[in-house]
Amino acid sequence: MIRVHAIDAGNRHLYDDELEQHHRIRHDIYVGERKWMDLARPDGREVDQFDTGNAVYLLAVEPGKGVVGGSRLVPTLDPHLMSDVFPELANVRGVPRAPDIYEWTRIFVVPAKRETGRLSRTAGIVYCGILEFCLSRRLSQISVVCEAYWIPRLLALGWKPQLLGEPIVKDGMTIVGITCDMTEDALDKTRHIYEIAGSVMSVSPAVRLPENRRVALRS
Amino acid sequence: MSESAKHDVDEAFRAIADFERLSTPEAVIGRLSEYLGRYGFTSFLVTGLPVQRERLEPYILLNNWPDGWYERYTEAGHYRHDPCVRQCFGTIEPFVWSDLPPEMTQGREASRVMEEAKRFGLVDGLCVPLHDVYGFQAVVTMAGQHIELPPSARRMVHLSSLYAYGAADRIGRSQSYHKGQNRLTEREAEVLTWTAIGKTAWAVGEILGIAEFTVKDHLKSVKLKLGTSNNVHSVAEALRRHEIRL
């Protein structure tokens, strides 16, 4: 069963393999598939300036198969994509920066887990993981730089996307800056649409140390 | 930002804030008419786009097309030849009718659609294609006699249209949920699901422990509820409405 693991500075030493897989998958998807060539790296690992010690990785892991999806959250008090690269996307409301707002980037689902003509359950699991994590850490909002086509989806999921400014057109795609509200209602609606019952997290996100760490400490 | 661009942005932010709190299709139509009217759009349609080029009606969320045009469009079977529909299946970015490549609009059937539209006052227009949360194709399409849409306004109309769609979709979902009469019962959905994977009425009866004629009754009732003409059609429609899952 696929579970979402929240990986931050406190437990990342337990997830060397998963984090390594995730950087390679990011390279395969963003450089290989989507051809964002400025992210290409000779070692086949996609890493950018926002992969710092403060980044949180929410990785969907399938036992026996490894990482099948995931996403990244970066504190908005740190340098992040909207503040450093696309501040003009927030030319009306300003770039949100607060301790309880993180920026959401690098959502991905491996090709084998995408389903043509229907919803990808793995994507739904990652969305629920983001909401559960934010609710457990009392993060009220996420900010996002994304293509405009996300807006109808985020509205239907109950994430309440709020525009921060005018869009820009880059490589033929309309890009917007938005915030989304991380609420129980959003979690309910997202679970309903993806038919997900209950938590998707590997351990209760309130527990900072995962089970395997305690085992590791004992041995 | 220039004064007029600033005005376009303000108007869009105001319209978007309104769309989020409106709760009836009529209210969204009213607010969207007011907003789009600024740019010369006098008509619009917010609708899902069926792949099978069948009738559009069950997919329409907001209909503000001119009187008579929808009837003419349906009767003439324009949907299957409409170049805008074709273009929507190929892009997720908005496009103006007059920007469509000539090879799409010059065919006999396609140019007939565009010429007839003109007679209803739909001379030029903008289509905002989108995907709903389930990944199905939809569009917010708008038109008028003379549209005036500088690039900065066009970008904001694009975003406002996505929010208008979101409002129509939210209201549509809650209404069909409350109406309820056209939703399949658990048993009907069960029968249809077994049918969808190739079981005969006799086999479905065996699996569910009910008589073959009861299975056929359920399938008949499904056809009535979904407005479909045979079991294959029912399966397709029920999948589209998320009433069954395979």
CSV table of C-alpha atoms in Angstrom, one decimal:
chain,number,residue,atom,x,y,z
A,1,MET,CA,0.0,0.0,0.0
A,2,ILE,CA,1.3,3.4,-1.0
A,3,ARG,CA,2.1,5.7,2.0
A,4,VAL,CA,3.3,9.2,2.1
A,5,HIS,CA,6.5,9.8,4.1
A,6,ALA,CA,7.2,13.4,5.4
A,7,ILE,CA,10.9,13.9,5.2
A,8,ASP,CA,12.6,16.9,6.8
A,9,ALA,CA,15.9,17.8,8.5
A,10,GLY,CA,14.9,15.7,11.5
A,11,ASN,CA,14.6,12.3,9.7
A,12,ARG,CA,16.2,12.6,6.3
A,13,HIS,CA,19.2,10.5,7.3
A,14,LEU,CA,16.7,7.6,7.4
A,15,TYR,CA,15.6,8.2,3.8
A,16,ASP,CA,18.9,8.4,1.8
A,17,ASP,CA,17.6,5.8,-0.8
A,18,GLU,CA,14.2,7.4,-1.3
A,19,LEU,CA,15.6,10.9,-1.6
A,20,GLU,CA,18.2,9.7,-4.1
A,21,GLN,CA,15.4,8.0,-6.2
A,22,HIS,CA,13.3,11.1,-6.0
A,23,HIS,CA,16.1,13.4,-7.4
A,24,ARG,CA,16.5,10.9,-10.3
A,25,ILE,CA,12.8,10.7,-11.0
A,26,ARG,CA,12.6,14.5,-11.0
A,27,HIS,CA,15.3,14.5,-13.6
A,28,ASP,CA,13.5,11.9,-15.7
A,29,ILE,CA,10.3,13.8,-15.6
A,30,TYR,CA,11.2,17.5,-15.7
A,31,VAL,CA,14.2,17.1,-18.1
A,32,GLY,CA,13.4,13.9,-19.9
A,33,GLU,CA,9.7,14.3,-20.3
A,34,ARG,CA,8.9,17.9,-20.0
A,35,LYS,CA,12.2,19.1,-21.6
A,36,TRP,CA,12.9,21.9,-19.0
A,37,MET,CA,16.5,21.8,-20.3
A,38,ASP,CA,17.8,24.4,-17.9
A,39,LEU,CA,17.4,21.8,-15.1
A,40,ALA,CA,19.5,19.1,-17.0
A,41,ARG,CA,22.5,17.8,-15.0
A,42,PRO,CA,25.1,15.3,-16.2
A,43,ASP,CA,24.6,13.1,-13.1
A,44,GLY,CA,20.9,12.7,-13.9
A,45,ARG,CA,19.8,14.1,-10.5
A,46,GLU,CA,17.5,17.2,-10.6
A,47,VAL,CA,18.5,19.5,-7.7
A,48,ASP,CA,17.8,23.2,-7.5
A,49,GLN,CA,18.7,26.1,-5.2
A,50,PHE,CA,15.6,25.4,-3.1
A,51,ASP,CA,16.6,21.8,-2.1
A,52,THR,CA,18.0,23.0,1.2
A,53,GLY,CA,18.0,21.6,4.7
A,54,ASN,CA,14.8,23.4,5.3
A,55,ALA,CA,12.9,21.7,2.5
A,56,VAL,CA,10.3,19.1,3.3
A,57,TYR,CA,9.8,16.2,0.9
A,58,LEU,CA,6.5,14.4,0.9
A,59,LEU,CA,7.3,11.1,-0.9
A,60,ALA,CA,4.7,8.5,-1.9
A,61,VAL,CA,6.5,5.1,-1.4
A,62,GLU,CA,5.2,1.8,-2.5
A,63,PRO,CA,6.6,-1.2,-0.6
A,64,GLY,CA,8.9,-3.2,-2.9
A,65,LYS,CA,8.7,-0.5,-5.6
A,66,GLY,CA,10.1,2.6,-4.0
A,67,VAL,CA,9.2,6.2,-4.7
A,68,VAL,CA,6.1,6.5,-7.0
A,69,GLY,CA,5.2,10.1,-6.5
A,70,GLY,CA,5.9,13.1,-4.4
A,71,SER,CA,6.3,16.8,-3.8
A,72,ARG,CA,8.3,19.4,-2.0
A,73,LEU,CA,7.4,22.2,0.4
A,74,VAL,CA,9.8,25.1,1.2
A,75,PRO,CA,9.3,27.7,3.9
A,76,THR,CA,8.3,31.1,2.4
A,77,LEU,CA,10.6,32.9,4.9
A,78,ASP,CA,13.5,31.2,3.0
A,79,PRO,CA,14.3,32.1,-0.6
A,80,HIS,CA,11.8,30.3,-2.8
A,81,LEU,CA,10.7,30.1,-6.4
A,82,MET,CA,8.1,32.8,-6.2
A,83,SER,CA,10.2,35.2,-4.2
A,84,ASP,CA,13.4,34.7,-6.1
A,85,VAL,CA,12.4,33.8,-9.7
A,86,PHE,CA,8.8,34.9,-10.3
A,87,PRO,CA,8.0,37.8,-7.9
A,88,GLU,CA,6.0,39.5,-10.8
A,89,LEU,CA,3.4,36.8,-10.4
A,90,ALA,CA,2.4,38.4,-7.1
A,91,ASN,CA,2.2,42.0,-8.5
A,92,VAL,CA,-1.2,42.6,-7.0
A,93,ARG,CA,-1.2,41.0,-3.6
A,94,GLY,CA,2.5,40.6,-2.9
A,95,VAL,CA,4.6,37.5,-2.3
A,96,PRO,CA,3.2,35.8,0.8
A,97,ARG,CA,5.9,35.2,3.4
A,98,ALA,CA,5.0,33.9,6.8
A,99,PRO,CA,6.0,31.0,9.1
A,100,ASP,CA,2.7,29.2,8.4
A,101,ILE,CA,3.0,29.4,4.6
A,102,TYR,CA,5.1,27.0,2.6
A,103,GLU,CA,5.7,27.0,-1.1
A,104,TRP,CA,4.6,23.9,-3.0
A,105,THR,CA,6.8,22.8,-5.9
A,106,ARG,CA,7.8,19.7,-7.8
A,107,ILE,CA,4.7,17.5,-7.8
A,108,PHE,CA,5.3,14.3,-9.7
A,109,VAL,CA,3.8,10.9,-10.3
A,110,VAL,CA,6.0,8.2,-12.0
A,111,PRO,CA,4.7,7.3,-15.5
A,112,ALA,CA,3.6,3.8,-14.4
A,113,LYS,CA,1.2,5.3,-11.9
A,114,ARG,CA,-0.5,7.7,-14.3
A,115,GLU,CA,-3.8,6.5,-15.6
A,116,THR,CA,-5.1,7.7,-19.0
A,117,GLY,CA,-8.7,8.7,-19.0
A,118,ARG,CA,-9.1,8.6,-15.3
A,119,LEU,CA,-7.7,10.0,-12.1
A,120,SER,CA,-4.3,8.9,-10.9
A,121,ARG,CA,-4.8,7.5,-7.5
A,122,THR,CA,-1.2,8.1,-6.7
A,123,ALA,CA,-1.6,11.8,-7.4
A,124,GLY,CA,-4.6,11.8,-5.1
A,125,ILE,CA,-2.5,10.2,-2.4
A,126,VAL,CA,0.2,12.9,-2.8
A,127,TYR,CA,-2.5,15.7,-2.6
A,128,CYS,CA,-3.9,14.2,0.6
A,129,GLY,CA,-0.4,13.9,2.0
A,130,ILE,CA,0.2,17.6,1.4
A,131,LEU,CA,-3.0,18.5,3.2
A,132,GLU,CA,-2.4,16.1,6.1
A,133,PHE,CA,1.1,17.3,6.6
A,134,CYS,CA,0.1,21.0,6.5
A,135,LEU,CA,-2.8,20.4,8.9
A,136,SER,CA,-0.6,18.5,11.3
A,137,ARG,CA,2.1,21.3,11.3
A,138,ARG,CA,-0.5,24.1,11.4
A,139,LEU,CA,0.5,25.5,8.1
A,140,SER,CA,-2.5,27.6,7.0
A,141,GLN,CA,-1.6,28.1,3.3
A,142,ILE,CA,0.7,27.0,0.5
A,143,SER,CA,1.9,29.3,-2.2
A,144,VAL,CA,2.3,27.9,-5.7
A,145,VAL,CA,3.8,28.9,-9.1
A,146,CYS,CA,1.9,26.8,-11.6
A,147,GLU,CA,0.2,26.6,-15.0
A,148,ALA,CA,-3.2,28.3,-15.1
A,149,TYR,CA,-4.9,24.9,-15.9
A,150,TRP,CA,-4.5,23.9,-12.3
A,151,ILE,CA,-7.1,26.4,-11.2
A,152,PRO,CA,-10.3,24.5,-12.1
A,153,ARG,CA,-8.8,21.3,-10.5
A,154,LEU,CA,-7.8,23.1,-7.3
A,155,LEU,CA,-11.2,24.8,-7.1
A,156,ALA,CA,-13.0,21.4,-7.4
A,157,LEU,CA,-10.6,19.9,-4.7
A,158,GLY,CA,-11.7,22.7,-2.3
A,159,TRP,CA,-8.2,24.2,-2.0
A,160,LYS,CA,-9.5,27.7,-2.6
A,161,PRO,CA,-6.8,29.0,-5.1
A,162,GLN,CA,-6.4,32.8,-4.7
A,163,LEU,CA,-4.6,34.7,-7.5
A,164,LEU,CA,-1.7,36.9,-6.3
A,165,GLY,CA,-1.3,38.9,-9.5
A,166,GLU,CA,-1.2,38.9,-13.3
A,167,PRO,CA,-0.2,35.7,-15.1
A,168,ILE,CA,2.8,35.5,-17.4
A,169,VAL,CA,3.1,33.5,-20.6
A,170,LYS,CA,6.3,31.4,-20.7
A,171,ASP,CA,7.1,28.9,-23.4
A,172,GLY,CA,3.5,29.1,-24.6
A,173,MET,CA,2.0,28.3,-21.2
A,174,THR,CA,0.1,30.6,-18.9
A,175,ILE,CA,1.8,30.7,-15.5
A,176,VAL,CA,0.1,32.0,-12.3
A,177,GLY,CA,1.0,32.7,-8.7
A,178,ILE,CA,-1.6,31.6,-6.2
A,179,THR,CA,-2.1,30.6,-2.6
A,180,CYS,CA,-4.2,27.6,-1.5
A,181,ASP,CA,-5.9,27.2,1.9
A,182,MET,CA,-5.0,24.0,3.8
A,183,THR,CA,-8.2,23.1,5.6
A,184,GLU,CA,-10.1,20.1,6.8
A,185,ASP,CA,-12.8,20.9,4.2
A,186,ALA,CA,-10.1,20.7,1.4
A,187,LEU,CA,-9.0,17.3,2.8
A,188,ASP,CA,-12.6,16.0,2.9
A,189,LYS,CA,-13.3,17.1,-0.7
A,190,THR,CA,-9.9,15.8,-2.0
A,191,ARG,CA,-10.5,12.4,-0.3
A,192,HIS,CA,-14.0,12.3,-1.7
A,193,ILE,CA,-12.9,12.9,-5.3
A,194,TYR,CA,-10.1,10.4,-5.2
A,195,GLU,CA,-12.1,7.9,-3.1
A,196,ILE,CA,-9.5,7.8,-0.4
A,197,ALA,CA,-10.6,6.8,3.1
A,198,GLY,CA,-8.5,7.9,6.0
A,199,SER,CA,-4.9,9.0,6.4
A,200,VAL,CA,-2.3,8.3,3.7
A,201,MET,CA,0.7,9.1,6.0
A,202,SER,CA,3.2,6.4,6.9
A,203,VAL,CA,2.9,7.4,10.5
A,204,SER,CA,0.7,9.9,12.3
A,205,PRO,CA,2.4,13.2,11.1
A,206,ALA,CA,2.2,14.5,14.6
A,207,VAL,CA,4.8,11.9,15.6
A,208,ARG,CA,8.1,13.4,14.5
A,209,LEU,CA,10.2,10.2,14.6
A,210,PRO,CA,9.0,7.4,12.4
A,211,GLU,CA,8.8,3.9,13.7
A,212,ASN,CA,12.0,2.6,12.0
A,213,ARG,CA,14.0,5.3,13.6
A,214,ARG,CA,13.2,3.9,17.1
A,215,VAL,CA,14.2,0.5,15.8
A,216,ALA,CA,17.4,1.9,14.5
A,217,LEU,CA,18.2,3.6,17.8
A,218,ARG,CA,17.7,0.5,19.7
A,219,SER,CA,20.0,-1.7,17.6
B,1,MET,CA,1.2,48.6,-15.4
B,2,SER,CA,-0.8,51.1,-17.6
B,3,GLU,CA,-4.1,52.6,-16.3
B,4,SER,CA,-6.2,50.4,-18.6
B,5,ALA,CA,-4.3,47.3,-17.8
B,6,LYS,CA,-4.7,48.1,-14.1
B,7,HIS,CA,-8.4,48.5,-14.7
B,8,ASP,CA,-8.6,45.1,-16.4
B,9,VAL,CA,-6.8,43.4,-13.5
B,10,ASP,CA,-9.1,45.1,-10.9
B,11,GLU,CA,-12.2,44.1,-12.8
B,12,ALA,CA,-11.0,40.5,-13.1
B,13,PHE,CA,-10.2,40.3,-9.4
B,14,ARG,CA,-13.6,41.6,-8.5
B,15,ALA,CA,-15.4,39.2,-10.8
B,16,ILE,CA,-13.4,36.3,-9.5
B,17,ALA,CA,-14.3,37.2,-5.9
B,18,ASP,CA,-17.9,37.3,-6.9
B,19,PHE,CA,-17.9,34.0,-8.7
B,20,GLU,CA,-16.6,32.3,-5.6
B,21,ARG,CA,-19.5,33.3,-3.5
B,22,LEU,CA,-22.4,33.0,-6.0
B,23,SER,CA,-24.7,30.1,-5.5
B,24,THR,CA,-27.0,29.9,-8.5
B,25,PRO,CA,-26.3,29.4,-12.3
B,26,GLU,CA,-28.4,32.5,-13.0
B,27,ALA,CA,-26.3,34.6,-10.7
B,28,VAL,CA,-23.1,33.4,-12.4
B,29,ILE,CA,-24.5,34.0,-15.9
B,30,GLY,CA,-25.4,37.6,-14.8
B,31,ARG,CA,-22.0,38.4,-13.3
B,32,LEU,CA,-20.1,36.8,-16.2
B,33,SER,CA,-22.3,38.7,-18.8
B,34,GLU,CA,-21.5,42.0,-17.0
B,35,TYR,CA,-17.7,41.2,-16.9
B,36,LEU,CA,-17.4,39.9,-20.5
B,37,GLY,CA,-19.6,42.7,-21.8
B,38,ARG,CA,-16.7,45.1,-21.2
B,39,TYR,CA,-14.7,43.5,-24.0
B,40,GLY,CA,-17.6,43.2,-26.5
B,41,PHE,CA,-18.6,39.6,-25.7
B,42,THR,CA,-22.4,39.4,-25.8
B,43,SER,CA,-22.8,35.6,-25.6
B,44,PHE,CA,-21.1,32.7,-23.9
B,45,LEU,CA,-21.4,29.0,-23.2
B,46,VAL,CA,-19.8,27.0,-20.3
B,47,THR,CA,-19.8,23.3,-21.2
B,48,GLY,CA,-18.1,20.0,-21.0
B,49,LEU,CA,-17.1,18.6,-24.4
B,50,PRO,CA,-18.0,15.0,-25.2
B,51,VAL,CA,-15.4,13.2,-27.2
B,52,GLN,CA,-18.0,11.2,-29.2
B,53,ARG,CA,-19.3,14.4,-30.9
B,54,GLU,CA,-22.8,13.6,-29.7
B,55,ARG,CA,-25.3,16.1,-28.4
B,56,LEU,CA,-23.9,18.8,-26.2
B,57,GLU,CA,-27.0,19.4,-24.0
B,58,PRO,CA,-26.2,17.1,-21.0
B,59,TYR,CA,-22.8,18.7,-20.7
B,60,ILE,CA,-23.8,22.4,-20.6
B,61,LEU,CA,-23.3,24.2,-17.3
B,62,LEU,CA,-24.2,27.8,-18.3
B,63,ASN,CA,-26.0,28.7,-21.5
B,64,ASN,CA,-25.9,32.3,-22.6
B,65,TRP,CA,-25.9,31.7,-26.3
B,66,PRO,CA,-28.3,33.8,-28.5
B,67,ASP,CA,-31.9,32.6,-28.8
B,68,GLY,CA,-32.1,30.0,-31.6
B,69,TRP,CA,-28.4,29.4,-32.0
B,70,TYR,CA,-28.3,26.4,-29.7
B,71,GLU,CA,-31.3,24.8,-31.5
B,72,ARG,CA,-29.7,25.5,-34.9
B,73,TYR,CA,-26.3,24.2,-33.8
B,74,THR,CA,-27.8,21.0,-32.5
B,75,GLU,CA,-30.2,20.5,-35.4
B,76,ALA,CA,-27.5,21.0,-38.0
B,77,GLY,CA,-25.0,18.7,-36.2
B,78,HIS,CA,-22.5,21.5,-36.1
B,79,TYR,CA,-20.8,20.1,-33.0
B,80,ARG,CA,-18.9,17.5,-35.0
B,81,HIS,CA,-17.6,20.1,-37.5
B,82,ASP,CA,-17.0,23.1,-35.2
B,83,PRO,CA,-13.3,24.0,-35.7
B,84,CYS,CA,-13.3,25.6,-32.2
B,85,VAL,CA,-14.3,22.2,-30.6
B,86,ARG,CA,-11.5,20.5,-32.6
B,87,GLN,CA,-8.9,23.1,-31.4
B,88,CYS,CA,-10.0,22.6,-27.8
B,89,PHE,CA,-9.0,19.0,-27.9
B,90,GLY,CA,-5.5,20.0,-28.9
B,91,THR,CA,-4.6,22.8,-26.5
B,92,ILE,CA,-5.0,24.0,-22.9
B,93,GLU,CA,-4.3,27.6,-23.8
B,94,PRO,CA,-7.0,30.1,-24.9
B,95,PHE,CA,-7.4,31.0,-28.6
B,96,VAL,CA,-9.3,33.7,-30.5
B,97,TRP,CA,-11.5,32.4,-33.4
B,98,SER,CA,-9.8,34.7,-35.9
B,99,ASP,CA,-6.4,33.2,-34.9
B,100,LEU,CA,-7.4,29.6,-35.9
B,101,PRO,CA,-5.2,28.3,-38.7
B,102,PRO,CA,-7.0,28.6,-42.0
B,103,GLU,CA,-6.8,24.9,-42.7
B,104,MET,CA,-9.1,24.4,-39.7
B,105,THR,CA,-11.8,26.9,-40.7
B,106,GLN,CA,-11.8,26.7,-44.5
B,107,GLY,CA,-13.3,23.3,-45.0
B,108,ARG,CA,-16.9,23.3,-46.3
B,109,GLU,CA,-18.5,22.1,-43.0
B,110,ALA,CA,-16.3,24.2,-40.7
B,111,SER,CA,-16.8,27.4,-42.7
B,112,ARG,CA,-20.6,26.7,-42.6
B,113,VAL,CA,-20.5,26.6,-38.8
B,114,MET,CA,-18.6,29.9,-38.6
B,115,GLU,CA,-20.8,31.6,-41.3
B,116,GLU,CA,-24.0,30.6,-39.5
B,117,ALA,CA,-22.6,31.8,-36.2
B,118,LYS,CA,-22.0,35.2,-37.7
B,119,ARG,CA,-25.7,35.5,-38.5
B,120,PHE,CA,-26.4,35.1,-34.8
B,121,GLY,CA,-24.1,37.9,-34.0
B,122,LEU,CA,-21.2,35.6,-33.2
B,123,VAL,CA,-18.6,37.2,-35.4
B,124,ASP,CA,-15.4,36.7,-33.4
B,125,GLY,CA,-14.8,34.9,-30.1
B,126,LEU,CA,-12.5,33.5,-27.5
B,127,CYS,CA,-12.3,29.9,-26.3
B,128,VAL,CA,-10.8,29.0,-23.0
B,129,PRO,CA,-10.3,25.2,-23.0
B,130,LEU,CA,-9.8,23.5,-19.7
B,131,HIS,CA,-9.9,20.1,-18.0
B,132,ASP,CA,-12.2,19.4,-15.1
B,133,VAL,CA,-11.0,17.7,-12.0
B,134,TYR,CA,-11.6,14.2,-13.5
B,135,GLY,CA,-9.6,15.1,-16.6
B,136,PHE,CA,-12.5,15.6,-18.9
B,137,GLN,CA,-12.4,18.3,-21.6
B,138,ALA,CA,-14.5,21.4,-21.0
B,139,VAL,CA,-14.6,25.0,-22.4
B,140,VAL,CA,-15.7,28.5,-21.6
B,141,THR,CA,-16.5,30.0,-25.0
B,142,MET,CA,-17.5,33.6,-25.6
B,143,ALA,CA,-18.3,35.7,-28.7
B,144,GLY,CA,-19.7,39.0,-30.0
B,145,GLN,CA,-20.0,41.3,-33.0
B,146,HIS,CA,-16.9,43.2,-32.3
B,147,ILE,CA,-14.5,42.2,-29.5
B,148,GLU,CA,-11.8,44.4,-28.1
B,149,LEU,CA,-9.3,42.4,-26.2
B,150,PRO,CA,-5.8,43.8,-25.7
B,151,PRO,CA,-3.2,41.1,-24.5
B,152,SER,CA,-3.3,42.2,-20.8
B,153,ALA,CA,-7.2,42.0,-20.8
B,154,ARG,CA,-7.1,38.6,-22.6
B,155,ARG,CA,-4.8,37.1,-19.9
B,156,MET,CA,-7.2,38.2,-17.2
B,157,VAL,CA,-10.3,37.0,-19.1
B,158,HIS,CA,-8.6,33.6,-19.4
B,159,LEU,CA,-8.2,33.4,-15.6
B,160,SER,CA,-11.6,34.8,-14.8
B,161,SER,CA,-13.1,32.2,-17.1
B,162,LEU,CA,-11.5,29.4,-15.2
B,163,TYR,CA,-13.0,30.7,-12.0
B,164,ALA,CA,-16.4,31.1,-13.7
B,165,TYR,CA,-16.1,27.5,-14.7
B,166,GLY,CA,-15.2,26.5,-11.2
B,167,ALA,CA,-18.3,28.3,-9.8
B,168,ALA,CA,-20.6,26.7,-12.5
B,169,ASP,CA,-19.1,23.3,-11.8
B,170,ARG,CA,-19.5,23.6,-8.0
B,171,ILE,CA,-23.1,24.7,-8.3
B,172,GLY,CA,-23.8,22.0,-10.9
B,173,ARG,CA,-22.4,19.3,-8.7
B,174,SER,CA,-24.4,20.4,-5.6
B,175,GLN,CA,-27.6,20.7,-7.6
B,176,SER,CA,-27.4,17.3,-9.2
B,177,TYR,CA,-26.5,15.9,-5.9
B,178,HIS,CA,-29.5,17.4,-4.2
B,179,LYS,CA,-31.9,16.6,-7.0
B,180,GLY,CA,-30.8,13.0,-6.8
B,181,GLN,CA,-33.5,11.6,-9.1
B,182,ASN,CA,-31.2,10.8,-11.9
B,183,ARG,CA,-28.5,9.1,-9.8
B,184,LEU,CA,-28.2,5.3,-10.1
B,185,THR,CA,-29.2,3.2,-7.1
B,186,GLU,CA,-26.4,1.0,-5.6
B,187,ARG,CA,-28.0,-2.1,-7.3
B,188,GLU,CA,-28.2,-0.4,-10.7
B,189,ALA,CA,-24.6,0.6,-10.5
B,190,GLU,CA,-23.6,-2.9,-9.5
B,191,VAL,CA,-25.5,-4.5,-12.4
B,192,LEU,CA,-24.1,-1.9,-14.8
B,193,THR,CA,-20.5,-2.6,-13.6
B,194,TRP,CA,-20.8,-6.3,-14.2
B,195,THR,CA,-22.3,-5.6,-17.6
B,196,ALA,CA,-19.4,-3.2,-18.4
B,197,ILE,CA,-16.9,-6.0,-17.9
B,198,GLY,CA,-18.7,-8.3,-20.3
B,199,LYS,CA,-21.2,-10.3,-18.2
B,200,THR,CA,-24.5,-11.3,-19.8
B,201,ALA,CA,-27.7,-10.5,-18.0
B,202,TRP,CA,-28.0,-14.2,-17.1
B,203,ALA,CA,-24.4,-14.2,-15.6
B,204,VAL,CA,-25.0,-11.0,-13.7
B,205,GLY,CA,-28.2,-12.6,-12.2
B,206,GLU,CA,-26.1,-15.6,-11.1
B,207,ILE,CA,-23.4,-13.4,-9.6
B,208,LEU,CA,-25.8,-11.2,-7.6
B,209,GLY,CA,-28.3,-14.0,-6.9
B,210,ILE,CA,-31.2,-12.2,-8.7
B,211,ALA,CA,-33.4,-13.2,-11.7
B,212,GLU,CA,-32.2,-12.5,-15.2
B,213,PHE,CA,-35.3,-10.4,-15.9
B,214,THR,CA,-34.6,-8.3,-12.8
B,215,VAL,CA,-31.2,-7.6,-14.2
B,216,LYS,CA,-32.8,-6.5,-17.5
B,217,ASP,CA,-35.2,-4.3,-15.5
B,218,HIS,CA,-32.3,-2.6,-13.8
B,219,LEU,CA,-30.6,-2.0,-17.1
B,220,LYS,CA,-33.8,-0.5,-18.5
B,221,SER,CA,-34.1,1.8,-15.6
B,222,VAL,CA,-30.5,2.8,-16.0
B,223,LYS,CA,-31.2,3.8,-19.7
B,224,LEU,CA,-34.1,5.9,-18.6
B,225,LYS,CA,-32.2,7.7,-15.9
B,226,LEU,CA,-29.1,8.4,-18.1
B,227,GLY,CA,-31.1,9.0,-21.3
B,228,THR,CA,-29.0,6.4,-23.1
B,229,SER,CA,-30.0,4.1,-26.0
B,230,ASN,CA,-28.3,0.8,-25.2
B,231,ASN,CA,-26.1,-0.8,-22.6
B,232,VAL,CA,-22.8,0.2,-24.2
B,233,HIS,CA,-24.1,3.8,-24.2
B,234,SER,CA,-25.1,3.5,-20.5
B,235,VAL,CA,-21.7,2.2,-19.5
B,236,ALA,CA,-20.0,5.2,-21.3
B,237,GLU,CA,-22.4,7.7,-19.8
B,238,ALA,CA,-22.2,6.3,-16.3
B,239,LEU,CA,-18.4,6.3,-16.4
B,240,ARG,CA,-18.5,9.9,-17.5
B,241,ARG,CA,-20.8,10.8,-14.6
B,242,HIS,CA,-18.6,8.9,-12.2
B,243,GLU,CA,-21.6,6.7,-11.2
B,244,ILE,CA,-19.5,3.6,-11.9
B,245,ARG,CA,-15.8,2.9,-11.8
B,246,LEU,CA,-14.0,0.0,-13.6
